[in-house]
Amino acid sequence: MFQTGVDIEDISRFENKTLESDSHFLNRIFTKNELDYCFSNALPAKHLAARFCAKEAVVKALSNIIDKNISYSQIEILKKENGSPYVNLLGCGEKIEISISLSHDREKAIAFAIAKKID
Ligand SMILES: CC(C)(COP(=O)(O)OP(=O)(O)OC[C@H]1O[C@@H](n2cnc3c(N)ncnc32)[C@H](O)[C@@H]1OP(=O)(O)O)[C@@H](O)C(=O)NCCC(=O)NCCS
């Protein structure tokens, strides 16, 4: 049985965040790999917002699959060579297949997740 999750966020929530001034906030949510990717782009806020959405979407999808709480930093969003995003679920201890898709425009970011427990 597949489970789904979706989330949408204002990109403005992540604007003006810097690695220097906002490290506590950023490190609580994002992994180093994610921060390296977001801050390598000209407009980090839209990539941060999209990853935040992806984490929320994955939490929603997983809430119908596993009982334990998963923190944002355990849901790492990485990218394949062709640019498509995928989830590296850290320290979950369960075999779960997850597929995600992200999008962002000038104001909003959105992400959709599908998850399935592998027996
Ligand atoms: C993928 C593509 C449609 C993205 O469209 P877009 O309107 O520029 O971007 P959106 O804002 O909707 O989405 C951006 C997100 O798409 C995702 N993305 C990028 N490339 C992707 C791909 N190949 N597949 C799936 N998702 C992709 C990324 O997560 C990106 O966000 P991020 O940089 O923060 O990680 C566009 O880059 C494209 O056409 N690429 C070539 C696709 C391709 O490989 N075609 C051949 C096979 S069909």
Tab-separated table of N, CA, C and O and ligand atoms in Angstrom:
chain	number	residue	atom	x	y	z
A	1	MET	N	0.847	-1.203	0.000
A	1	MET	CA	0.000	0.000	0.000
A	1	MET	C	0.886	1.258	0.000
A	1	MET	O	1.724	1.430	0.880
A	2	PHE	N	0.699	2.123	-0.955
A	2	PHE	CA	1.442	3.386	-1.001
A	2	PHE	C	0.761	4.416	-0.099
A	2	PHE	O	-0.461	4.443	0.012
A	3	GLN	N	1.548	5.267	0.533
A	3	GLN	CA	1.018	6.384	1.310
A	3	GLN	C	1.570	7.678	0.717
A	3	GLN	O	2.713	7.708	0.252
A	4	THR	N	0.778	8.725	0.747
A	4	THR	CA	1.211	9.977	0.121
A	4	THR	C	1.309	11.110	1.148
A	4	THR	O	0.691	11.059	2.216
A	5	GLY	N	2.069	12.139	0.794
A	5	GLY	CA	2.153	13.346	1.608
A	5	GLY	C	2.466	14.518	0.700
A	5	GLY	O	3.119	14.347	-0.337
A	6	VAL	N	1.993	15.699	1.069
A	6	VAL	CA	2.249	16.891	0.264
A	6	VAL	C	2.439	18.079	1.195
A	6	VAL	O	1.905	18.077	2.314
A	7	ASP	N	3.231	19.063	0.785
A	7	ASP	CA	3.377	20.284	1.593
A	7	ASP	C	3.717	21.458	0.689
A	7	ASP	O	4.379	21.286	-0.346
A	8	ILE	N	3.259	22.636	1.085
A	8	ILE	CA	3.548	23.878	0.341
A	8	ILE	C	3.989	24.945	1.343
A	8	ILE	O	3.462	24.992	2.462
A	9	GLU	N	4.979	25.743	0.969
A	9	GLU	CA	5.523	26.768	1.878
A	9	GLU	C	5.800	28.061	1.128
A	9	GLU	O	6.119	28.033	-0.073
A	10	ASP	N	5.738	29.181	1.861
A	10	ASP	CA	6.204	30.459	1.329
A	10	ASP	C	7.729	30.455	1.301
A	10	ASP	O	8.368	30.186	2.329
A	11	ILE	N	8.284	30.784	0.156
A	11	ILE	CA	9.754	30.857	0.047
A	11	ILE	C	10.304	31.960	0.962
A	11	ILE	O	11.405	31.846	1.505
A	12	SER	N	9.497	32.992	1.194
A	12	SER	CA	9.951	34.134	2.013
A	12	SER	C	10.385	33.697	3.416
A	12	SER	O	11.206	34.357	4.055
A	13	ARG	N	9.813	32.587	3.874
A	13	ARG	CA	10.181	32.069	5.197
A	13	ARG	C	11.677	31.749	5.297
A	13	ARG	O	12.253	31.727	6.385
A	14	PHE	N	12.313	31.492	4.156
A	14	PHE	CA	13.722	31.095	4.151
A	14	PHE	C	14.639	32.167	3.563
A	14	PHE	O	15.837	31.954	3.437
A	15	GLU	N	14.031	33.305	3.196
A	15	GLU	CA	14.853	34.362	2.621
A	15	GLU	C	15.723	35.007	3.690
A	15	GLU	O	15.347	35.054	4.861
A	16	ASN	N	16.867	35.492	3.283
A	16	ASN	CA	17.823	36.165	4.173
A	16	ASN	C	18.445	35.256	5.228
A	16	ASN	O	19.066	35.738	6.170
A	17	LYS	N	18.250	33.950	5.092
A	17	LYS	CA	18.936	33.025	6.008
A	17	LYS	C	20.382	32.854	5.509
A	17	LYS	O	20.614	32.694	4.306
A	18	THR	N	21.319	32.915	6.445
A	18	THR	CA	22.722	32.703	6.061
A	18	THR	C	23.340	31.618	6.942
A	18	THR	O	22.898	31.396	8.080
A	19	LEU	N	24.346	30.967	6.393
A	19	LEU	CA	25.026	29.911	7.146
A	19	LEU	C	25.688	30.481	8.395
A	19	LEU	O	25.824	29.793	9.405
A	20	GLU	N	26.075	31.741	8.323
A	20	GLU	CA	26.774	32.365	9.449
A	20	GLU	C	25.798	32.741	10.567
A	20	GLU	O	26.005	32.392	11.737
A	21	SER	N	24.692	33.416	10.205
A	21	SER	CA	23.777	33.952	11.233
A	21	SER	C	22.696	32.973	11.666
A	21	SER	O	22.109	33.144	12.736
A	22	ASP	N	22.383	32.007	10.828
A	22	ASP	CA	21.224	31.146	11.109
A	22	ASP	C	21.620	29.666	11.210
A	22	ASP	O	20.819	28.794	10.903
A	23	SER	N	22.849	29.415	11.643
A	23	SER	CA	23.341	28.029	11.623
A	23	SER	C	22.522	27.123	12.542
A	23	SER	O	22.264	25.967	12.210
A	24	HIS	N	22.077	27.630	13.695
A	24	HIS	CA	21.306	26.782	14.607
A	24	HIS	C	20.002	26.341	13.950
A	24	HIS	O	19.684	25.144	13.913
A	25	PHE	N	19.269	27.301	13.408
A	25	PHE	CA	18.005	27.020	12.714
A	25	PHE	C	18.247	26.072	11.534
A	25	PHE	O	17.570	25.051	11.385
A	26	LEU	N	19.232	26.391	10.710
A	26	LEU	CA	19.460	25.613	9.485
A	26	LEU	C	19.931	24.196	9.794
A	26	LEU	O	19.444	23.226	9.190
A	27	ASN	N	20.833	24.054	10.770
A	27	ASN	CA	21.377	22.720	11.073
A	27	ASN	C	20.379	21.811	11.782
A	27	ASN	O	20.527	20.596	11.802
A	28	ARG	N	19.361	22.433	12.398
A	28	ARG	CA	18.312	21.635	13.048
A	28	ARG	C	17.432	20.952	12.001
A	28	ARG	O	16.881	19.889	12.220
A	29	ILE	N	17.322	21.573	10.832
A	29	ILE	CA	16.405	21.071	9.799
A	29	ILE	C	17.138	20.350	8.676
A	29	ILE	O	16.693	19.310	8.193
A	30	PHE	N	18.264	20.931	8.244
A	30	PHE	CA	18.918	20.466	7.022
A	30	PHE	C	20.258	19.786	7.331
A	30	PHE	O	20.940	20.160	8.282
A	31	THR	N	20.619	18.823	6.468
A	31	THR	CA	21.939	18.181	6.600
A	31	THR	C	22.988	19.043	5.885
A	31	THR	O	22.642	19.950	5.102
A	32	LYS	N	24.241	18.696	6.117
A	32	LYS	CA	25.324	19.441	5.462
A	32	LYS	C	25.215	19.330	3.935
A	32	LYS	O	25.418	20.314	3.218
A	33	ASN	N	24.899	18.120	3.448
A	33	ASN	CA	24.752	17.932	1.991
A	33	ASN	C	23.673	18.859	1.421
A	33	ASN	O	23.837	19.435	0.341
A	34	GLU	N	22.563	18.971	2.152
A	34	GLU	CA	21.467	19.821	1.682
A	34	GLU	C	21.881	21.296	1.690
A	34	GLU	O	21.603	22.033	0.728
A	35	LEU	N	22.539	21.715	2.770
A	35	LEU	CA	22.963	23.116	2.860
A	35	LEU	C	24.004	23.435	1.790
A	35	LEU	O	23.953	24.514	1.174
A	36	ASP	N	24.908	22.484	1.543
A	36	ASP	CA	25.919	22.699	0.494
A	36	ASP	C	25.227	22.934	-0.847
A	36	ASP	O	25.589	23.843	-1.599
A	37	TYR	N	24.198	22.108	-1.147
A	37	TYR	CA	23.488	22.267	-2.421
A	37	TYR	C	22.730	23.607	-2.457
A	37	TYR	O	22.867	24.369	-3.429
A	38	CYS	N	21.949	23.885	-1.432
A	38	CYS	CA	21.103	25.097	-1.449
A	38	CYS	C	21.950	26.359	-1.568
A	38	CYS	O	21.626	27.257	-2.354
A	39	PHE	N	23.040	26.420	-0.787
A	39	PHE	CA	23.842	27.645	-0.782
A	39	PHE	C	24.844	27.710	-1.939
A	39	PHE	O	25.541	28.705	-2.086
A	40	SER	N	24.852	26.659	-2.778
A	40	SER	CA	25.660	26.739	-4.008
A	40	SER	C	24.844	27.380	-5.132
A	40	SER	O	25.362	27.625	-6.217
A	41	ASN	N	23.552	27.626	-4.870
A	41	ASN	CA	22.679	28.261	-5.857
A	41	ASN	C	22.523	29.749	-5.579
A	41	ASN	O	22.672	30.194	-4.440
A	42	ALA	N	22.166	30.494	-6.639
A	42	ALA	CA	22.060	31.953	-6.501
A	42	ALA	C	20.948	32.353	-5.533
A	42	ALA	O	21.073	33.357	-4.830
A	43	LEU	N	19.862	31.572	-5.507
A	43	LEU	CA	18.729	31.892	-4.627
A	43	LEU	C	18.474	30.708	-3.685
A	43	LEU	O	17.595	29.875	-3.926
A	44	PRO	N	19.242	30.618	-2.599
A	44	PRO	CA	19.123	29.457	-1.705
A	44	PRO	C	17.712	29.266	-1.137
A	44	PRO	O	17.291	28.131	-0.910
A	45	ALA	N	16.977	30.352	-0.909
A	45	ALA	CA	15.688	30.256	-0.206
A	45	ALA	C	14.715	29.303	-0.894
A	45	ALA	O	14.025	28.529	-0.229
A	46	LYS	N	14.658	29.320	-2.224
A	46	LYS	CA	13.673	28.458	-2.890
A	46	LYS	C	14.055	26.985	-2.779
A	46	LYS	O	13.188	26.128	-2.670
A	47	HIS	N	15.357	26.714	-2.733
A	47	HIS	CA	15.805	25.320	-2.588
A	47	HIS	C	15.629	24.849	-1.132
A	47	HIS	O	15.267	23.700	-0.887
A	48	LEU	N	15.873	25.759	-0.184
A	48	LEU	CA	15.632	25.425	1.224
A	48	LEU	C	14.143	25.158	1.448
A	48	LEU	O	13.759	24.176	2.097
A	49	ALA	N	13.300	26.038	0.897
A	49	ALA	CA	11.849	25.884	1.073
A	49	ALA	C	11.354	24.579	0.448
A	49	ALA	O	10.532	23.873	1.041
A	50	ALA	N	11.872	24.250	-0.733
A	50	ALA	CA	11.451	23.006	-1.401
A	50	ALA	C	11.855	21.792	-0.575
A	50	ALA	O	11.089	20.827	-0.455
A	51	ARG	N	13.065	21.834	0.013
A	51	ARG	CA	13.509	20.709	0.840
A	51	ARG	C	12.711	20.616	2.133
A	51	ARG	O	12.422	19.522	2.609
A	52	PHE	N	12.364	21.774	2.685
A	52	PHE	CA	11.517	21.750	3.882
A	52	PHE	C	10.166	21.103	3.536
A	52	PHE	O	9.663	20.261	4.286
A	53	CYS	N	9.600	21.497	2.402
A	53	CYS	CA	8.336	20.885	1.948
A	53	CYS	C	8.495	19.380	1.779
A	53	CYS	O	7.608	18.608	2.162
A	54	ALA	N	9.604	18.974	1.186
A	54	ALA	CA	9.826	17.544	0.952
A	54	ALA	C	9.867	16.782	2.276
A	54	ALA	O	9.291	15.701	2.402
A	55	LYS	N	10.518	17.370	3.275
A	55	LYS	CA	10.599	16.707	4.580
A	55	LYS	C	9.211	16.583	5.203
A	55	LYS	O	8.856	15.537	5.763
A	56	GLU	N	8.428	17.666	5.124
A	56	GLU	CA	7.053	17.631	5.658
A	56	GLU	C	6.209	16.605	4.906
A	56	GLU	O	5.415	15.883	5.500
A	57	ALA	N	6.365	16.570	3.593
A	57	ALA	CA	5.587	15.627	2.777
A	57	ALA	C	5.962	14.187	3.139
A	57	ALA	O	5.080	13.326	3.250
A	58	VAL	N	7.258	13.944	3.361
A	58	VAL	CA	7.706	12.602	3.741
A	58	VAL	C	7.170	12.238	5.133
A	58	VAL	O	6.699	11.117	5.352
A	59	VAL	N	7.203	13.192	6.067
A	59	VAL	CA	6.651	12.938	7.409
A	59	VAL	C	5.180	12.543	7.298
A	59	VAL	O	4.723	11.585	7.939
A	60	LYS	N	4.431	13.240	6.461
A	60	LYS	CA	3.009	12.910	6.292
A	60	LYS	C	2.839	11.508	5.722
A	60	LYS	O	2.002	10.739	6.189
A	61	ALA	N	3.617	11.197	4.715
A	61	ALA	CA	3.507	9.865	4.096
A	61	ALA	C	3.917	8.777	5.094
A	61	ALA	O	3.255	7.743	5.202
A	62	LEU	N	4.981	9.038	5.865
A	62	LEU	CA	5.480	8.016	6.804
A	62	LEU	C	4.565	7.838	8.007
A	62	LEU	O	4.575	6.782	8.638
A	63	SER	N	3.777	8.871	8.329
A	63	SER	CA	2.941	8.791	9.534
A	63	SER	C	1.930	7.660	9.440
A	63	SER	O	1.444	7.181	10.460
A	64	ASN	N	1.644	7.221	8.249
A	64	ASN	CA	0.726	6.091	8.079
A	64	ASN	C	1.467	4.768	7.911
A	64	ASN	O	0.845	3.743	7.655
A	65	ILE	N	2.785	4.800	8.040
A	65	ILE	CA	3.576	3.588	7.796
A	65	ILE	C	4.350	3.152	9.039
A	65	ILE	O	4.422	1.976	9.355
A	66	ILE	N	4.969	4.131	9.737
A	66	ILE	CA	5.785	3.768	10.908
A	66	ILE	C	5.291	4.532	12.131
A	66	ILE	O	4.701	5.609	12.012
A	67	ASP	N	5.576	3.975	13.319
A	67	ASP	CA	5.085	4.554	14.577
A	67	ASP	C	6.034	5.602	15.138
A	67	ASP	O	5.621	6.549	15.768
A	68	LYS	N	7.351	5.411	14.922
A	68	LYS	CA	8.317	6.298	15.576
A	68	LYS	C	8.379	7.673	14.908
A	68	LYS	O	8.035	7.811	13.724
A	69	ASN	N	8.814	8.659	15.704
A	69	ASN	CA	8.982	10.008	15.166
A	69	ASN	C	10.292	10.119	14.405
A	69	ASN	O	11.325	9.648	14.877
A	70	ILE	N	10.247	10.756	13.264
A	70	ILE	CA	11.442	10.981	12.451
A	70	ILE	C	11.691	12.487	12.434
A	70	ILE	O	10.762	13.261	12.186
A	71	SER	N	12.936	12.892	12.697
A	71	SER	CA	13.229	14.334	12.690
A	71	SER	C	13.538	14.800	11.257
A	71	SER	O	13.873	13.992	10.392
A	72	TYR	N	13.434	16.112	11.065
A	72	TYR	CA	13.688	16.663	9.726
A	72	TYR	C	15.080	16.295	9.214
A	72	TYR	O	15.262	15.989	8.040
A	73	SER	N	16.058	16.343	10.119
A	73	SER	CA	17.433	16.102	9.647
A	73	SER	C	17.677	14.636	9.305
A	73	SER	O	18.706	14.300	8.714
A	74	GLN	N	16.751	13.748	9.692
A	74	GLN	CA	16.874	12.332	9.284
A	74	GLN	C	16.354	12.096	7.869
A	74	GLN	O	16.565	11.042	7.298
A	75	ILE	N	15.641	13.082	7.344
A	75	ILE	CA	15.087	12.957	5.984
A	75	ILE	C	15.952	13.834	5.077
A	75	ILE	O	15.761	15.051	4.985
A	76	GLU	N	16.947	13.224	4.476
A	76	GLU	CA	17.898	13.986	3.668
A	76	GLU	C	17.478	13.940	2.196
A	76	GLU	O	17.268	12.858	1.639
A	77	ILE	N	17.384	15.118	1.598
A	77	ILE	CA	17.001	15.206	0.192
A	77	ILE	C	18.266	15.390	-0.648
A	77	ILE	O	18.951	16.411	-0.530
A	78	LEU	N	18.565	14.393	-1.456
A	78	LEU	CA	19.744	14.449	-2.322
A	78	LEU	C	19.298	14.483	-3.775
A	78	LEU	O	18.104	14.380	-4.062
A	79	LYS	N	20.266	14.627	-4.669
A	79	LYS	CA	19.915	14.720	-6.094
A	79	LYS	C	20.722	13.745	-6.927
A	79	LYS	O	21.905	13.569	-6.708
A	80	LYS	N	20.024	13.126	-7.901
A	80	LYS	CA	20.722	12.269	-8.858
A	80	LYS	C	21.450	13.158	-9.865
A	80	LYS	O	21.201	14.365	-9.934
A	81	GLU	N	22.287	12.517	-10.681
A	81	GLU	CA	23.059	13.275	-11.669
A	81	GLU	C	22.162	14.048	-12.638
A	81	GLU	O	22.499	15.137	-13.087
A	82	ASN	N	20.983	13.480	-12.933
A	82	ASN	CA	20.073	14.161	-13.870
A	82	ASN	C	19.258	15.264	-13.201
A	82	ASN	O	18.408	15.883	-13.837
A	83	GLY	N	19.464	15.499	-11.912
A	83	GLY	CA	18.778	16.581	-11.213
A	83	GLY	C	17.585	16.136	-10.400
A	83	GLY	O	17.061	16.901	-9.586
A	84	SER	N	17.118	14.903	-10.601
A	84	SER	CA	15.907	14.480	-9.880
A	84	SER	C	16.240	14.192	-8.412
A	84	SER	O	17.288	13.616	-8.099
A	85	PRO	N	15.348	14.619	-7.515
A	85	PRO	CA	15.620	14.472	-6.084
A	85	PRO	C	15.237	13.082	-5.572
A	85	PRO	O	14.340	12.437	-6.106
A	86	TYR	N	15.941	12.647	-4.522
A	86	TYR	CA	15.569	11.401	-3.848
A	86	TYR	C	15.847	11.542	-2.352
A	86	TYR	O	16.533	12.471	-1.923
A	87	VAL	N	15.262	10.603	-1.578
A	87	VAL	CA	15.366	10.687	-0.120
A	87	VAL	C	16.374	9.670	0.395
A	87	VAL	O	16.330	8.498	0.031
A	88	ASN	N	17.275	10.147	1.256
A	88	ASN	CA	18.166	9.288	2.021
A	88	ASN	C	17.639	9.317	3.457
A	88	ASN	O	17.804	10.306	4.157
A	89	LEU	N	16.950	8.239	3.847
A	89	LEU	CA	16.343	8.198	5.179
A	89	LEU	C	17.381	7.697	6.177
A	89	LEU	O	17.826	6.553	6.101
A	90	LEU	N	17.770	8.575	7.114
A	90	LEU	CA	18.891	8.272	8.013
A	90	LEU	C	18.388	7.719	9.345
A	90	LEU	O	17.508	8.316	9.975
A	91	GLY	N	18.942	6.583	9.754
A	91	GLY	CA	18.676	6.042	11.092
A	91	GLY	C	17.245	5.694	11.368
A	91	GLY	O	16.787	5.808	12.501
A	92	CYS	N	16.527	5.255	10.379
A	92	CYS	CA	15.112	4.917	10.577
A	92	CYS	C	14.944	3.461	11.013
A	92	CYS	O	14.064	3.123	11.799
A	93	GLY	N	15.831	2.597	10.490
A	93	GLY	CA	15.787	1.198	10.885
A	93	GLY	C	14.714	0.381	10.200
A	93	GLY	O	14.496	-0.767	10.552
A	94	GLU	N	14.006	0.981	9.263
A	94	GLU	CA	12.977	0.239	8.524
A	94	GLU	C	13.275	0.364	7.036
A	94	GLU	O	13.865	1.349	6.593
A	95	LYS	N	12.843	-0.635	6.270
A	95	LYS	CA	13.053	-0.569	4.824
A	95	LYS	C	11.843	0.105	4.197
A	95	LYS	O	10.739	-0.458	4.174
A	96	ILE	N	12.059	1.317	3.726
A	96	ILE	CA	10.952	2.087	3.153
A	96	ILE	C	11.385	2.680	1.815
A	96	ILE	O	12.479	3.264	1.708
A	97	GLU	N	10.552	2.514	0.830
A	97	GLU	CA	10.804	3.076	-0.494
A	97	GLU	C	10.051	4.407	-0.583
A	97	GLU	O	8.864	4.459	-0.277
A	98	ILE	N	10.774	5.472	-0.963
A	98	ILE	CA	10.136	6.797	-1.020
A	98	ILE	C	10.435	7.444	-2.365
A	98	ILE	O	11.575	7.394	-2.842
A	99	SER	N	9.436	8.062	-2.931
A	99	SER	CA	9.623	8.837	-4.154
A	99	SER	C	9.115	10.253	-3.901
A	99	SER	O	8.056	10.439	-3.285
A	100	ILE	N	9.898	11.251	-4.334
A	100	ILE	CA	9.493	12.641	-4.102
A	100	ILE	C	9.588	13.452	-5.393
A	100	ILE	O	10.329	13.102	-6.313
A	101	SER	N	8.860	14.546	-5.417
A	101	SER	CA	8.991	15.518	-6.497
A	101	SER	C	8.872	16.917	-5.906
A	101	SER	O	8.035	17.158	-5.018
A	102	LEU	N	9.734	17.834	-6.348
A	102	LEU	CA	9.770	19.207	-5.826
A	102	LEU	C	9.499	20.206	-6.942
A	102	LEU	O	9.830	19.950	-8.103
A	103	SER	N	8.944	21.349	-6.569
A	103	SER	CA	8.822	22.452	-7.521
A	103	SER	C	8.835	23.771	-6.758
A	103	SER	O	8.474	23.817	-5.578
A	104	HIS	N	9.307	24.835	-7.432
A	104	HIS	CA	9.267	26.164	-6.811
A	104	HIS	C	9.095	27.218	-7.886
A	104	HIS	O	9.605	27.085	-9.001
A	105	ASP	N	8.321	28.280	-7.525
A	105	ASP	CA	8.247	29.449	-8.415
A	105	ASP	C	8.764	30.651	-7.627
A	105	ASP	O	9.573	30.467	-6.715
A	106	ARG	N	8.307	31.848	-7.933
A	106	ARG	CA	8.865	33.016	-7.239
A	106	ARG	C	8.478	33.077	-5.768
A	106	ARG	O	9.233	33.561	-4.939
A	107	GLU	N	7.266	32.613	-5.440
A	107	GLU	CA	6.767	32.784	-4.069
A	107	GLU	C	6.622	31.501	-3.260
A	107	GLU	O	6.724	31.531	-2.038
A	108	LYS	N	6.300	30.423	-3.938
A	108	LYS	CA	5.957	29.186	-3.217
A	108	LYS	C	6.847	28.021	-3.637
A	108	LYS	O	7.294	27.956	-4.792
A	109	ALA	N	7.029	27.117	-2.700
A	109	ALA	CA	7.668	25.831	-3.010
A	109	ALA	C	6.683	24.739	-2.614
A	109	ALA	O	5.867	24.910	-1.692
A	110	ILE	N	6.762	23.626	-3.312
A	110	ILE	CA	5.834	22.525	-3.050
A	110	ILE	C	6.583	21.208	-3.216
A	110	ILE	O	7.553	21.123	-3.986
A	111	ALA	N	6.159	20.203	-2.478
A	111	ALA	CA	6.750	18.868	-2.651
A	111	ALA	C	5.684	17.815	-2.415
A	111	ALA	O	4.743	18.014	-1.636
A	112	PHE	N	5.866	16.710	-3.081
A	112	PHE	CA	4.943	15.590	-3.012
A	112	PHE	C	5.760	14.335	-2.736
A	112	PHE	O	6.861	14.185	-3.278
A	113	ALA	N	5.267	13.489	-1.869
A	113	ALA	CA	6.002	12.258	-1.535
A	113	ALA	C	5.078	11.048	-1.595
A	113	ALA	O	3.892	11.140	-1.250
A	114	ILE	N	5.638	9.941	-2.037
A	114	ILE	CA	4.946	8.645	-1.985
A	114	ILE	C	5.882	7.686	-1.253
A	114	ILE	O	7.079	7.641	-1.545
A	115	ALA	N	5.335	6.963	-0.287
A	115	ALA	CA	6.161	6.038	0.488
A	115	ALA	C	5.500	4.674	0.576
A	115	ALA	O	4.267	4.560	0.569
A	116	LYS	N	6.347	3.657	0.685
A	116	LYS	CA	5.843	2.288	0.795
A	116	LYS	C	6.819	1.472	1.632
A	116	LYS	O	8.034	1.529	1.409
A	117	LYS	N	6.279	0.749	2.599
A	117	LYS	CA	7.117	-0.123	3.422
A	117	LYS	C	7.448	-1.381	2.621
A	117	LYS	O	6.568	-1.957	1.977
A	118	ILE	N	8.735	-1.765	2.667
A	118	ILE	CA	9.134	-2.990	1.966
A	118	ILE	C	9.195	-4.118	2.998
A	118	ILE	O	9.965	-4.033	3.962
A	119	ASP	N	8.384	-5.131	2.826
A	119	ASP	CA	8.300	-6.212	3.806
A	119	ASP	C	9.462	-7.193	3.675
A	119	ASP	O	10.076	-7.317	2.654
B	1	LIG	C1	13.110	18.797	-14.590
B	1	LIG	C2	12.547	20.107	-15.147
B	1	LIG	C3	11.211	19.793	-15.803
B	1	LIG	C4	12.353	21.087	-13.958
B	1	LIG	O1	11.441	22.103	-14.334
B	1	LIG	P1	11.467	23.600	-13.783
B	1	LIG	O2	10.152	24.227	-14.065
B	1	LIG	O3	12.706	24.252	-14.270
B	1	LIG	O4	11.693	23.499	-12.219
B	1	LIG	P2	10.668	23.346	-10.960
B	1	LIG	O5	10.715	24.558	-10.138
B	1	LIG	O6	9.313	22.869	-11.354
B	1	LIG	O7	11.365	22.167	-10.160
B	1	LIG	C5	12.647	22.306	-9.684
B	1	LIG	C6	12.978	21.004	-9.042
B	1	LIG	O8	12.819	19.946	-9.993
B	1	LIG	C7	13.621	18.865	-9.557
B	1	LIG	N1	14.271	18.305	-10.736
B	1	LIG	C8	15.312	18.799	-11.434
B	1	LIG	N2	15.618	17.965	-12.440
B	1	LIG	C9	14.749	16.924	-12.370
B	1	LIG	C10	14.567	15.739	-13.126
B	1	LIG	N3	15.332	15.446	-14.174
B	1	LIG	N4	13.570	14.878	-12.754
B	1	LIG	C11	12.786	15.140	-11.688
B	1	LIG	N5	12.916	16.260	-10.926
B	1	LIG	C12	13.889	17.136	-11.279
B	1	LIG	C13	14.632	19.394	-8.549
B	1	LIG	O9	14.318	18.864	-7.291
B	1	LIG	C14	14.402	20.899	-8.584
B	1	LIG	O10	14.502	21.538	-7.344
B	1	LIG	P3	15.916	21.692	-6.596
B	1	LIG	O11	16.912	22.271	-7.539
B	1	LIG	O12	15.596	22.607	-5.451
B	1	LIG	O13	16.294	20.284	-6.155
B	1	LIG	C15	13.500	20.762	-16.174
B	1	LIG	O14	14.709	21.062	-15.521
B	1	LIG	C16	13.785	19.850	-17.351
B	1	LIG	O15	13.009	19.848	-18.305
B	1	LIG	N6	14.899	19.116	-17.297
B	1	LIG	C17	15.249	18.114	-18.305
B	1	LIG	C18	14.394	16.889	-18.085
B	1	LIG	C19	14.895	15.666	-18.740
B	1	LIG	O16	15.835	15.069	-18.256
B	1	LIG	N7	14.252	15.248	-19.843
B	1	LIG	C20	14.533	14.048	-20.485
B	1	LIG	C21	13.666	12.905	-19.993
B	1	LIG	S1	11.932	13.263	-19.950
